[in-house]
Short mmCIF file of C-alpha atoms in Angstrom, two decimals:
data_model
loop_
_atom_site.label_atom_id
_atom_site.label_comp_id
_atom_site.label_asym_id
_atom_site.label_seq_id
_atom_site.Cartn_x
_atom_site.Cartn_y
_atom_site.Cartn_z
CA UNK A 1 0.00 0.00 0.00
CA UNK A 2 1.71 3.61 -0.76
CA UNK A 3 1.82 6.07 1.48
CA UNK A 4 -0.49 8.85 1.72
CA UNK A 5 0.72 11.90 0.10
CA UNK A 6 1.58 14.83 3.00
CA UNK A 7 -1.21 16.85 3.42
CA UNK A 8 -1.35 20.23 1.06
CA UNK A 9 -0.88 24.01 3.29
CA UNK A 10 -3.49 26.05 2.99
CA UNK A 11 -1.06 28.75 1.21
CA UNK A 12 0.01 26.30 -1.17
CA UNK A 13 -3.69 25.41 -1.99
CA UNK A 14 -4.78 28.87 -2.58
CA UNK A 15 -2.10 29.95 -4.71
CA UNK A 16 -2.47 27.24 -7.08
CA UNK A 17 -6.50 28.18 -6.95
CA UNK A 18 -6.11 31.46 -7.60
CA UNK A 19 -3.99 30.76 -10.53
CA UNK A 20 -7.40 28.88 -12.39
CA UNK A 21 -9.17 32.12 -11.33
CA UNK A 22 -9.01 33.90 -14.69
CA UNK A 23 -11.47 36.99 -14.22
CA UNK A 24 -14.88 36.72 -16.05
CA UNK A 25 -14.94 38.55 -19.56
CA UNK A 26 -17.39 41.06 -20.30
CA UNK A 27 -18.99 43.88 -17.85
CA UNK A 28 -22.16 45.93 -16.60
CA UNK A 29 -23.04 49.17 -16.53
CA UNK A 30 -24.88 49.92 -13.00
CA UNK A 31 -26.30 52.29 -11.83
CA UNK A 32 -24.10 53.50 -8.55
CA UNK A 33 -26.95 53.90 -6.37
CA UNK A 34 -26.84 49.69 -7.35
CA UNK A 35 -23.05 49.40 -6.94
CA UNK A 36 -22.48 48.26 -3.51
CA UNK A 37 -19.65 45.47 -3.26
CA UNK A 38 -19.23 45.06 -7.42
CA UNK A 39 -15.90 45.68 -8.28
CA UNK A 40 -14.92 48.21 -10.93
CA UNK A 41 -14.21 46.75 -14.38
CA UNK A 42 -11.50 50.03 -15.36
CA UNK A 43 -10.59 53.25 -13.70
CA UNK A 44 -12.72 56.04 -13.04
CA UNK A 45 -11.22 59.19 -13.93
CA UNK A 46 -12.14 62.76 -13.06
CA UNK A 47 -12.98 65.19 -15.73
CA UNK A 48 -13.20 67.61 -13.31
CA UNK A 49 -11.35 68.89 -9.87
CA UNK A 50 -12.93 68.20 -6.80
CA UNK A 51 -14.09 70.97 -5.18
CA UNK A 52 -14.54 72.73 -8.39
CA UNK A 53 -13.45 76.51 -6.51
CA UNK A 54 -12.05 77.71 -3.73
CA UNK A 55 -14.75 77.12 -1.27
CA UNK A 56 -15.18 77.64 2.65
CA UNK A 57 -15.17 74.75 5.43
CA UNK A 58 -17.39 77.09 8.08
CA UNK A 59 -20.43 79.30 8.30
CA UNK A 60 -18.85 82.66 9.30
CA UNK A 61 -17.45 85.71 7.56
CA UNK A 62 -14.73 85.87 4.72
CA UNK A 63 -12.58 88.76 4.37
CA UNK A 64 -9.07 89.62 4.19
CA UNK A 65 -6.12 89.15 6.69
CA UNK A 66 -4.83 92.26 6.66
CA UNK A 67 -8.16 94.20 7.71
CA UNK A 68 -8.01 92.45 11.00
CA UNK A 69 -5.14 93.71 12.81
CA UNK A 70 -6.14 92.74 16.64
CA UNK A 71 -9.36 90.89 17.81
CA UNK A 72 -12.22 93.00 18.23
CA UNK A 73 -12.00 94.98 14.37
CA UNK A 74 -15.54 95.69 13.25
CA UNK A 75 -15.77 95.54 9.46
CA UNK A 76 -19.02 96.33 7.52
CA UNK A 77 -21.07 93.37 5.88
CA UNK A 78 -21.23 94.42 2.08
CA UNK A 79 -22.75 90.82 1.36
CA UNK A 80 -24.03 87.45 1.98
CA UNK A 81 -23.39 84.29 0.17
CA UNK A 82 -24.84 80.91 0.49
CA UNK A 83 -24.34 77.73 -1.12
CA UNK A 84 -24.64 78.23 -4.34
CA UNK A 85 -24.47 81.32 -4.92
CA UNK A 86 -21.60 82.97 -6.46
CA UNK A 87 -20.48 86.53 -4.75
CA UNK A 88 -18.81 89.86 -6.31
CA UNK A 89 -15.16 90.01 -5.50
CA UNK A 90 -14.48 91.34 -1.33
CA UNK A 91 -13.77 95.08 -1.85
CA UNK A 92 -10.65 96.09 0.73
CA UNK A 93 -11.94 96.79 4.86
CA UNK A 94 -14.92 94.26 4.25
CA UNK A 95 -16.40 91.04 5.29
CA UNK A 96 -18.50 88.74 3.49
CA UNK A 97 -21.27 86.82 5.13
CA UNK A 98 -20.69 82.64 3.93
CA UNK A 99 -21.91 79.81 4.74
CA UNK A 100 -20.36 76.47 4.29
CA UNK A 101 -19.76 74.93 0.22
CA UNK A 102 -20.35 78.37 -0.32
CA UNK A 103 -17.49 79.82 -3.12
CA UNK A 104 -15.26 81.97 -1.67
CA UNK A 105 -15.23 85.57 -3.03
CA UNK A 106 -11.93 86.84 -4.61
CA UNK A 107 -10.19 89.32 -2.58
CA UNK A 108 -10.71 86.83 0.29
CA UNK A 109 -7.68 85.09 1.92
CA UNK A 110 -9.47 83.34 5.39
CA UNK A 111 -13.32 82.49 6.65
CA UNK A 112 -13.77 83.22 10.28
CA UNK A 113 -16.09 81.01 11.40
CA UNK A 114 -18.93 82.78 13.02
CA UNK A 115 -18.45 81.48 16.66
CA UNK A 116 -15.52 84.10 17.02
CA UNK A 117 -17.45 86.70 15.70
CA UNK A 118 -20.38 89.06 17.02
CA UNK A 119 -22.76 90.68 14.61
CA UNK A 120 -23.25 94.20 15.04
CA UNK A 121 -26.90 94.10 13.55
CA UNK A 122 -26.87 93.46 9.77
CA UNK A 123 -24.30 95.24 8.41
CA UNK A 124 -21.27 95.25 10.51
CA UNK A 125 -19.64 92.53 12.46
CA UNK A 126 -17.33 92.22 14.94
CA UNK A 127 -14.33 89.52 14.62
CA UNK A 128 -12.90 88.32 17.95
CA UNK A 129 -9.91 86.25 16.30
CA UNK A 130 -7.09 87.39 14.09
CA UNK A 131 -7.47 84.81 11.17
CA UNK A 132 -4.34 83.14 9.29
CA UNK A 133 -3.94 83.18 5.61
CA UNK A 134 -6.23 80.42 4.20
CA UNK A 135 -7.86 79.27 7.36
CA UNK A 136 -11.33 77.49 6.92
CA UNK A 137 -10.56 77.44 2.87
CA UNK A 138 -10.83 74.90 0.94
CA UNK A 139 -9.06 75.34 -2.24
CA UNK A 140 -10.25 74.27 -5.58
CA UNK A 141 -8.84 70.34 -6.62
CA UNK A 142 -7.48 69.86 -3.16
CA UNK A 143 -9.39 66.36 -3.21
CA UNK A 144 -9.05 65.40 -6.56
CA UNK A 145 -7.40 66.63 -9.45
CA UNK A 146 -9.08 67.40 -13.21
CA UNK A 147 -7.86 63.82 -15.11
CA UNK A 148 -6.61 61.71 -11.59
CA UNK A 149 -7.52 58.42 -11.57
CA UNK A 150 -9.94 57.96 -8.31
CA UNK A 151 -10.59 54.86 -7.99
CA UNK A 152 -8.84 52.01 -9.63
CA UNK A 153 -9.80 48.68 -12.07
CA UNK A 154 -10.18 45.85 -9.25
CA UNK A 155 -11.69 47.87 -6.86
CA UNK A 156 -13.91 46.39 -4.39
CA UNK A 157 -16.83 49.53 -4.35
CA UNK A 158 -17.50 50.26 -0.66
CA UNK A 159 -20.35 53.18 0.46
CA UNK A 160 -17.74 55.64 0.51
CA UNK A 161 -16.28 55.01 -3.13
CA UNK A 162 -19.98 55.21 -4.56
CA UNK A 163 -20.20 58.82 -3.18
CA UNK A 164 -16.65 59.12 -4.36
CA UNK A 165 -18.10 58.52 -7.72
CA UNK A 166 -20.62 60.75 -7.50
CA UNK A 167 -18.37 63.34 -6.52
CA UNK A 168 -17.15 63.45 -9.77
CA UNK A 169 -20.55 63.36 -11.86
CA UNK A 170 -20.81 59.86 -12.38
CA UNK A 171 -24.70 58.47 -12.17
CA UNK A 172 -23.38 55.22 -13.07
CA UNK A 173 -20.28 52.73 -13.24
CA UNK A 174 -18.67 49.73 -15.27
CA UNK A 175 -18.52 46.56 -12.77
CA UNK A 176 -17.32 43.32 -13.35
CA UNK A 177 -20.32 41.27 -14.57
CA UNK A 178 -21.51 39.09 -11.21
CA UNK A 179 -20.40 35.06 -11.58
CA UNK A 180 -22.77 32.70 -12.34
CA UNK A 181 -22.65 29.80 -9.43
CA UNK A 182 -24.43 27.28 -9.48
CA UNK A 183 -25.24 25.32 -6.11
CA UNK A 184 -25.93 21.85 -4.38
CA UNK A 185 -25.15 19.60 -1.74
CA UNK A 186 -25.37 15.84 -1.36
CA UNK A 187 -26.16 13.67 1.18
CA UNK A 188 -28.92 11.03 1.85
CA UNK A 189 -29.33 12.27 5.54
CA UNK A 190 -30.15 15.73 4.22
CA UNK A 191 -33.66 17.02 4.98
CA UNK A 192 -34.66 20.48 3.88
CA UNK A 193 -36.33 22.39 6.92
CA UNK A 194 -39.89 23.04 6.92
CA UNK A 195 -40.23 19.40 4.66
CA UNK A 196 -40.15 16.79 7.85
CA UNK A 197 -41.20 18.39 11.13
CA UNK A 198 -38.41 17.85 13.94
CA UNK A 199 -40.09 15.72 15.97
CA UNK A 200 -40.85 13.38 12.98
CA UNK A 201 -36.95 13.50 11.58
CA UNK A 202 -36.05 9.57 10.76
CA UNK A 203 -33.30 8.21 12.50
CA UNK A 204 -29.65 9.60 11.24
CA UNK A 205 -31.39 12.12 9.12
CA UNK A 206 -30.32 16.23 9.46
CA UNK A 207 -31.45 19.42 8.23
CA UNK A 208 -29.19 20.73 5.53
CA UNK A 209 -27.83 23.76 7.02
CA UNK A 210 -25.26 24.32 4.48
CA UNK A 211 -27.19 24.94 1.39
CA UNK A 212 -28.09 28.40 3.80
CA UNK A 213 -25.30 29.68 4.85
CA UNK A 214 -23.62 29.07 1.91
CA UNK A 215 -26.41 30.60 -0.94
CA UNK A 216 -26.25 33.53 1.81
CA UNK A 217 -22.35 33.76 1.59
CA UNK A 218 -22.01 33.88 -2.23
CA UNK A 219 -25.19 36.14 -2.85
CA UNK A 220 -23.24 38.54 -0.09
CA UNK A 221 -19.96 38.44 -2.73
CA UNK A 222 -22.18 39.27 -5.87
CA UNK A 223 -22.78 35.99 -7.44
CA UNK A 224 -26.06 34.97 -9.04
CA UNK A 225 -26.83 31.53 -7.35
CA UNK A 226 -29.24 29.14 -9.19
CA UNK A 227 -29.98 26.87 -6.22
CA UNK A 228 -30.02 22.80 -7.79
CA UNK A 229 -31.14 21.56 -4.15
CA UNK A 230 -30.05 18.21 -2.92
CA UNK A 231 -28.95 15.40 -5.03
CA UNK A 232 -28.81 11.92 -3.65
CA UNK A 233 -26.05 9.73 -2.65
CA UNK A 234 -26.66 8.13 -6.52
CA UNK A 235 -23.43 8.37 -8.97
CA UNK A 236 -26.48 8.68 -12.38
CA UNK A 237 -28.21 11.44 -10.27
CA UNK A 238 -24.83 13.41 -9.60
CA UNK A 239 -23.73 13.27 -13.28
CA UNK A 240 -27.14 14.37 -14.16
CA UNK A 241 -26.83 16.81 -11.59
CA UNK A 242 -23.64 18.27 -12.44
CA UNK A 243 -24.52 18.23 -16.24
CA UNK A 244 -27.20 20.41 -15.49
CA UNK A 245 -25.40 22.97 -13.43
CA UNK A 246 -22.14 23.39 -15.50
CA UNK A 247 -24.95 24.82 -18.35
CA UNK A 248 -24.76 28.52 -18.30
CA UNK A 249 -22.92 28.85 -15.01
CA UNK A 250 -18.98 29.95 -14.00
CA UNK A 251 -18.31 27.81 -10.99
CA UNK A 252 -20.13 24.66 -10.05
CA UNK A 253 -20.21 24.56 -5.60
CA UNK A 254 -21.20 21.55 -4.08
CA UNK A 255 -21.16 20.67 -0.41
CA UNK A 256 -20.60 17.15 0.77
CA UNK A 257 -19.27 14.25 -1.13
CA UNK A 258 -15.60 14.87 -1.68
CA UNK A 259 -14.05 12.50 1.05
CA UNK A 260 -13.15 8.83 -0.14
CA UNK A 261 -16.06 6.52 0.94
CA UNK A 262 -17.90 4.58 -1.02
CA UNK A 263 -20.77 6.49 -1.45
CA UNK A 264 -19.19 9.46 -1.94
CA UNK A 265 -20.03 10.39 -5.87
CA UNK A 266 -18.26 13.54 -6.45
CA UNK A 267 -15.11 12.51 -7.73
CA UNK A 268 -15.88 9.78 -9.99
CA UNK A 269 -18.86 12.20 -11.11
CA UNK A 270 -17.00 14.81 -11.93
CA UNK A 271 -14.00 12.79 -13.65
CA UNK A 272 -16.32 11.66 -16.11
CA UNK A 273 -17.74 14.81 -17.45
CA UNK A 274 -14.47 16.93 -16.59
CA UNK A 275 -10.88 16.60 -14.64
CA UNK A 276 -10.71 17.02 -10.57
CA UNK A 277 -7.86 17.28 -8.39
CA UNK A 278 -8.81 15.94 -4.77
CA UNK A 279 -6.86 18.13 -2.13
CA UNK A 280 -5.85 17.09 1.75
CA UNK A 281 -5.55 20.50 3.13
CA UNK A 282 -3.66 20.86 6.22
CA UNK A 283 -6.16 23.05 7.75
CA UNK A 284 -8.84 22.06 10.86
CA UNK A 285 -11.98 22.25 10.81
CA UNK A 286 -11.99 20.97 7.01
CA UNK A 287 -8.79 18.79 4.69
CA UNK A 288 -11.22 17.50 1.86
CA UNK A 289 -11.14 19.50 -1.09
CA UNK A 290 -12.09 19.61 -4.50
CA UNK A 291 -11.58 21.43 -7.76
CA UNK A 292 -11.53 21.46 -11.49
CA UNK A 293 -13.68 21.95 -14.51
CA UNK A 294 -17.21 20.08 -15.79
CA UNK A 295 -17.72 21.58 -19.85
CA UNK A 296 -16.89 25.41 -19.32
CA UNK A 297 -17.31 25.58 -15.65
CA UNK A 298 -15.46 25.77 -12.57
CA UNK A 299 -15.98 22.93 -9.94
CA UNK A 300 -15.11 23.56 -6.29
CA UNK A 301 -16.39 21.20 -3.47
CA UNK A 302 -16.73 21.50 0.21
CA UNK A 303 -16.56 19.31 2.90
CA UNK A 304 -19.85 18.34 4.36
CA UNK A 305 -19.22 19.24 8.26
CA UNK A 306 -20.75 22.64 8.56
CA UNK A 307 -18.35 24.34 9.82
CA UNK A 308 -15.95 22.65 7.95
CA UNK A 309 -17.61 23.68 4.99
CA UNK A 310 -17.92 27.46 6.16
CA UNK A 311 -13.94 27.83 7.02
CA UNK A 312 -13.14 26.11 3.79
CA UNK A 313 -15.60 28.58 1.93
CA UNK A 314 -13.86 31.55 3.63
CA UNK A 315 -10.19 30.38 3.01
CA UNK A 316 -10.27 29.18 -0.16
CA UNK A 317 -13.84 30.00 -2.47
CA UNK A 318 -14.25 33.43 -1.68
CA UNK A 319 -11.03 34.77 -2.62
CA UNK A 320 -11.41 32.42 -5.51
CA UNK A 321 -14.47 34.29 -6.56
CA UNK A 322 -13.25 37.80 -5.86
CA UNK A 323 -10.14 37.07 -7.74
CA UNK A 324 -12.65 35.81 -10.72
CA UNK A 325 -14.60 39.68 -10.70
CA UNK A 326 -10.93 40.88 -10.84
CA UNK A 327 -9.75 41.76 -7.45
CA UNK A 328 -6.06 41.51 -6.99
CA UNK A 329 -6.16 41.78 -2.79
CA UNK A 330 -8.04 38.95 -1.81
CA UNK A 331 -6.78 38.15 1.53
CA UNK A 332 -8.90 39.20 4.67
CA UNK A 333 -7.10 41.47 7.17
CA UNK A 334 -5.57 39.92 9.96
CA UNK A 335 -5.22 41.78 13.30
CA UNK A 336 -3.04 40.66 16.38
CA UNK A 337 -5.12 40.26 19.57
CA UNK A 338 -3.94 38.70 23.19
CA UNK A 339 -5.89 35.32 23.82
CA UNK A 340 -7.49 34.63 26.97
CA UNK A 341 -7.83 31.35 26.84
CA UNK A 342 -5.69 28.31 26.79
CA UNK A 343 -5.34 25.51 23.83
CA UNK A 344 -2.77 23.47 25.20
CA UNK A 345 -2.76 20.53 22.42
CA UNK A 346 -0.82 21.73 18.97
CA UNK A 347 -2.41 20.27 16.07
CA UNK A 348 -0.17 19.47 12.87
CA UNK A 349 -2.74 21.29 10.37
CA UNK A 350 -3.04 24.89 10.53
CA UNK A 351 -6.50 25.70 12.82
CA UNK A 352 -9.20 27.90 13.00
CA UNK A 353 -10.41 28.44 16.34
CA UNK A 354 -13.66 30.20 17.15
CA UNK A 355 -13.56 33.09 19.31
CA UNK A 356 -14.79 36.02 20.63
CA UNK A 357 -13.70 39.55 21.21
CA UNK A 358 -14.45 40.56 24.95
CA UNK A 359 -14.97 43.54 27.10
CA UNK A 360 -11.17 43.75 28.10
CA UNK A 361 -10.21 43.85 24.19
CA UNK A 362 -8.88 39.94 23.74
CA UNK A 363 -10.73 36.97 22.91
CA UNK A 364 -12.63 34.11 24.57
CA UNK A 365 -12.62 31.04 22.76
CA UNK A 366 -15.82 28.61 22.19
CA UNK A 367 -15.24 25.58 24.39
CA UNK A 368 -16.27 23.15 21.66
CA UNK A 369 -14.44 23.67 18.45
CA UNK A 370 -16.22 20.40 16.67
CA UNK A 371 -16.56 20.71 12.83
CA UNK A 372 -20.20 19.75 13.26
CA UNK A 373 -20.73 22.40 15.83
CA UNK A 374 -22.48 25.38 13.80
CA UNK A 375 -23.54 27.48 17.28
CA UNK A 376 -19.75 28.37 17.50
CA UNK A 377 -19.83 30.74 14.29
CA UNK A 378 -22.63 32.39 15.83
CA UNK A 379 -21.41 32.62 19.33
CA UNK A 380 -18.76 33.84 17.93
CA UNK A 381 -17.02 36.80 15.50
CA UNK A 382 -14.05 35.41 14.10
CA UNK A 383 -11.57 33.14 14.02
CA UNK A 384 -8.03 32.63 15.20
CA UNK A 385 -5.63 31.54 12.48
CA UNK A 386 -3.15 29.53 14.48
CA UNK A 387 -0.51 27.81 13.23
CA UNK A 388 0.37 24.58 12.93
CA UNK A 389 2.23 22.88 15.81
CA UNK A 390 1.18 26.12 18.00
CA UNK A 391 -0.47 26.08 21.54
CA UNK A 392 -1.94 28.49 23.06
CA UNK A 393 -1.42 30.42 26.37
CA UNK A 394 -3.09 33.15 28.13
CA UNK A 395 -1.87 36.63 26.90
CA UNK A 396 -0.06 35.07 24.12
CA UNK A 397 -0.48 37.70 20.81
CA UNK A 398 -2.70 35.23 18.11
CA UNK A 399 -3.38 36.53 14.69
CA UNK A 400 -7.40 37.22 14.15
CA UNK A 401 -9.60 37.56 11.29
CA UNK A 402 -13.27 38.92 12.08
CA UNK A 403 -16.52 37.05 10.44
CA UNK A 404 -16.94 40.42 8.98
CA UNK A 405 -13.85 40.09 6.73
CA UNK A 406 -14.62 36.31 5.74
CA UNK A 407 -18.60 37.08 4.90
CA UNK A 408 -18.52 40.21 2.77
#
C-alpha cells in the first residue's frame, strides 16, 4: 500500500486556486446607487477637480487678513453668500457673510467662522480672532485633481467610493459582470427544513444547514446563485446533476461528497464529465477538497461538516471568486489580539479556532471547536488563524480575522 501523500498548506492550496481564477470577460453598466460590493471593471477618472473653486469649510465671515489687525476689528457686511451662490469680488476693509460649500469671493484670503465673531446688527460685524492666511478654505482640486484616476480597475466599491463617484458626476459605473454559481449539496441524511417536522426526523437524518449559509455567503460576494437543491447519494443522479449545473454557469459549488467513501459520488462524477484534483488541506476544521472543470465551468467542493464547509468557503472559495470579478487583494485582514484562553494541544494542520472579542479587548474562545458544531460561528465573531504545531497560552499575541472580513 503507498503512502499517503503529506497533506497540502493552505497557502500552497490557494495559490495554485487562484492561478485557475481567470477573471470573467465582459462587464455591466450599474447604476451607482446599485453598486455596492461590485468591483470596478476600469478606472474612473475625473474630468473635473474636486471641489470645483475655492470654497469655505465654516459658516462665518470671509474677508481679508490684513483688515483684521487685533481681535475686536468691526468691518461692515457688504454681502451674503450661500451655497450656491456665487459673490462679487471682497472690496478692501470688508467682510462677506458665507456659509459652508459656499465659493469663496476673490479678494478673500481666510473664513472666520462665526463662533468668534459678534454681529453688530446686519451690516457690521465684529471679529474676535485674528485669522491666518487660508484658514477654513478649501481650495479648488485639493481632493481630486481634473484627469486623476480615483478609484482604480479591481476595486472592491464600498459606500464611501460610490459617493466618491458621484463626486465626480458619475450616475453610473462599469462593474465586473456578477459570476454565475451554481449550487448543491449531497447527502442522503439531508432534509430540507420546513419538509419533515423535527419531531418526525427519521433516524440519522439532518437538516441541511449548508445549502443556507452558503447561498447567503455567495449572494453577499455578488454571485447569481441558481440553487439545484439536494442530489442523492446516486453516482447517475450526480452526473445528471452536475450536467445540469455546468450549463450557463462559471463555478459549479457543491457541499458534501468529496471525502473517499464509497458512497461518496463527487469525484468519480466529476472525472467523467471533466478533470478534478482531490486536495488534503492541512487546515482544521476541514482537509477535503475539490476542484476542477465540468464543460466550461469551474468545480469547487466542500466538505460536508458545517463548519468545515464554512472555514473552507472563507479560506479558499471566496477569494477564488473575488479574484474571478478581478480583485487583486483577496486576503482578509488579519489583526493581532492577546488570547485569553488556553489551547494546550498543537495540532499538525493549521486551525481555526472560534472566538470572541471581549470587554477587556482579547478573545474568549468557544469551548467546543467540533466541525459539526455550527452554534460556534454564531457565538462567535471570528476566528483565530493559528498555526500549525502552535499552543496556546493566556496573553499570548494570536493573529485574528473577524466574520466580517470572511462574509462580505
Amino acid at each position: 500500500m503507498s503512502p499517503r501523500p503529506p497533506l497540502m498548506p493552505l497557502d500552497e492550496a490557494l495559490a495554485a486556486l487562484l492561478a485557475r481564477a481567470t477573471p470573467l470577460a465582459g462587464a455591466d453598466t450599474v447604476s451607482t446607487f446599485d453598486a455596492d460590493g461590485r468591483v470596478l471593471a476600469q478606472d474612473l477618472v475625473s474630468p473635473l477637480q474636486v471641489p470645483p473653486h475655492d470654497n469655505s469649510a465654516m459658516d462665518g465671515y470671509a474677508l481679508r487678513c490684513a483688515d483684521v489687525p487685533q481681535p475686536g476689528s468691526v468691518l461692515p457686511v457688504s454681502q451674503r453668500i450661500p451655497a450656491g451662490s456665487v459673490g462679487a469680488p471682497l472690496q478692501p476693509g470688508t467682510a462677506a457673510r458665507i456659509f459652508t460649500g459656499a465659493p469663496v469671493p476673490a479678494g478673500a484670503d481666510a473664513v472666520v467662522m462665526q463662533e468668534e465673531c459678534t454681529a453688530e446688527g446686519d451690516a457690521a460685524v465684529r471679529v474676535q480672532a485674528v485669522p491666518r492666511p487660508e484658514q477654513n478654505i478649501r481650495r479648488a482640486g485639493e481632493d481630486i485633481a481634473r484627469d486623476a484616476v480615483v478609484l482604480r480597475a479591481g476595486t472592491r466599491l464600498t459606500p464611501a467610493a460610490l459617493g466618491l463617484a458621484a463626486s465626480i458626476g458619475l450616475a453610473a459605473v462599469p462593474v465586473a459582470r456578477r459570476p454565475r454559481v451554481a449550487l448543491f449539496s449531497t447527502g442522503d441524511e439531508l432534509v430540507m427544513p420546513g419538509d419533515v417536522a423535527p419531531q418526525q426526523l427519521p433516524p440519522g437524518a439532518i437538516y441541511n444547514s449548508n445549502r443556507f449559509f452558503l447561498r447567503a455567503l455567495l449572494q453577499r460576494l455578488g454571485c447569481e446563485v441558481t440553487d439545484f437543491g439536494t442530489v442523492p447519494d446516486q453516482r447517475a443522479a450526480t452526473i445528471e446533476a452536475l450536467q445540469r449545473a455546468s450549463a450557463g454557469h462559471d463555478l459549479v459549488l457543491t457541499s458534501g461528497g468529496v471525502s473517499v467513501g464509497e458512497e461518496d459520488h463527487i469525484k468519480p462524477a466529476v472525472q467523467a464529465l471533466g478533470r478534478l484534483d482531490l486536495w488534503q488541506i492541512a487546515i482544521k476544521p476541514g482537509k477535503p477538497f475539490a476542484c476542477g472543470q465540468v464543460g466550461k465551468a469551474h468545480f469547487l467542493g466542500l466538505p460536508g461538516n458545517p463548519v468545515a464547509s464554512f472555514v473552507t468557503f472563507a479560506m479558499l472559495v471566496r477569494p477564488f471568486l473575488l479574484r474571478l470579478q478581478g480583485l487583486r487583494d483577496v486576503a482578509p485582514e488579519t489583526i493581532a489580539v492577546r488570547a485569553d484562553f488556553t489551547w494546550p494541544k498543537a495540532d499538525k494542520r493549521r486551525e481555526f479556532l472560534r472566538v470572541r472579542r471581549n470587554a477587556a479587548g482579547g478573545l474568549d474562545r468557544f469551548p467546543h471547536q467540533g466541525s459539526g458544531v455550527l452554534t460556534s460561528t454564531v457565538w462567535g465573531d471570528g476566528v483565530v488563524d493559528n498555526p500549525p504545531g502552535q499552543t496556546i497560552a493566556p496573553g499570548d499575541t494570536v493573529r485574528y480575522i473577524a466574520f466580517s472580513e470572511l462574509s462580505a
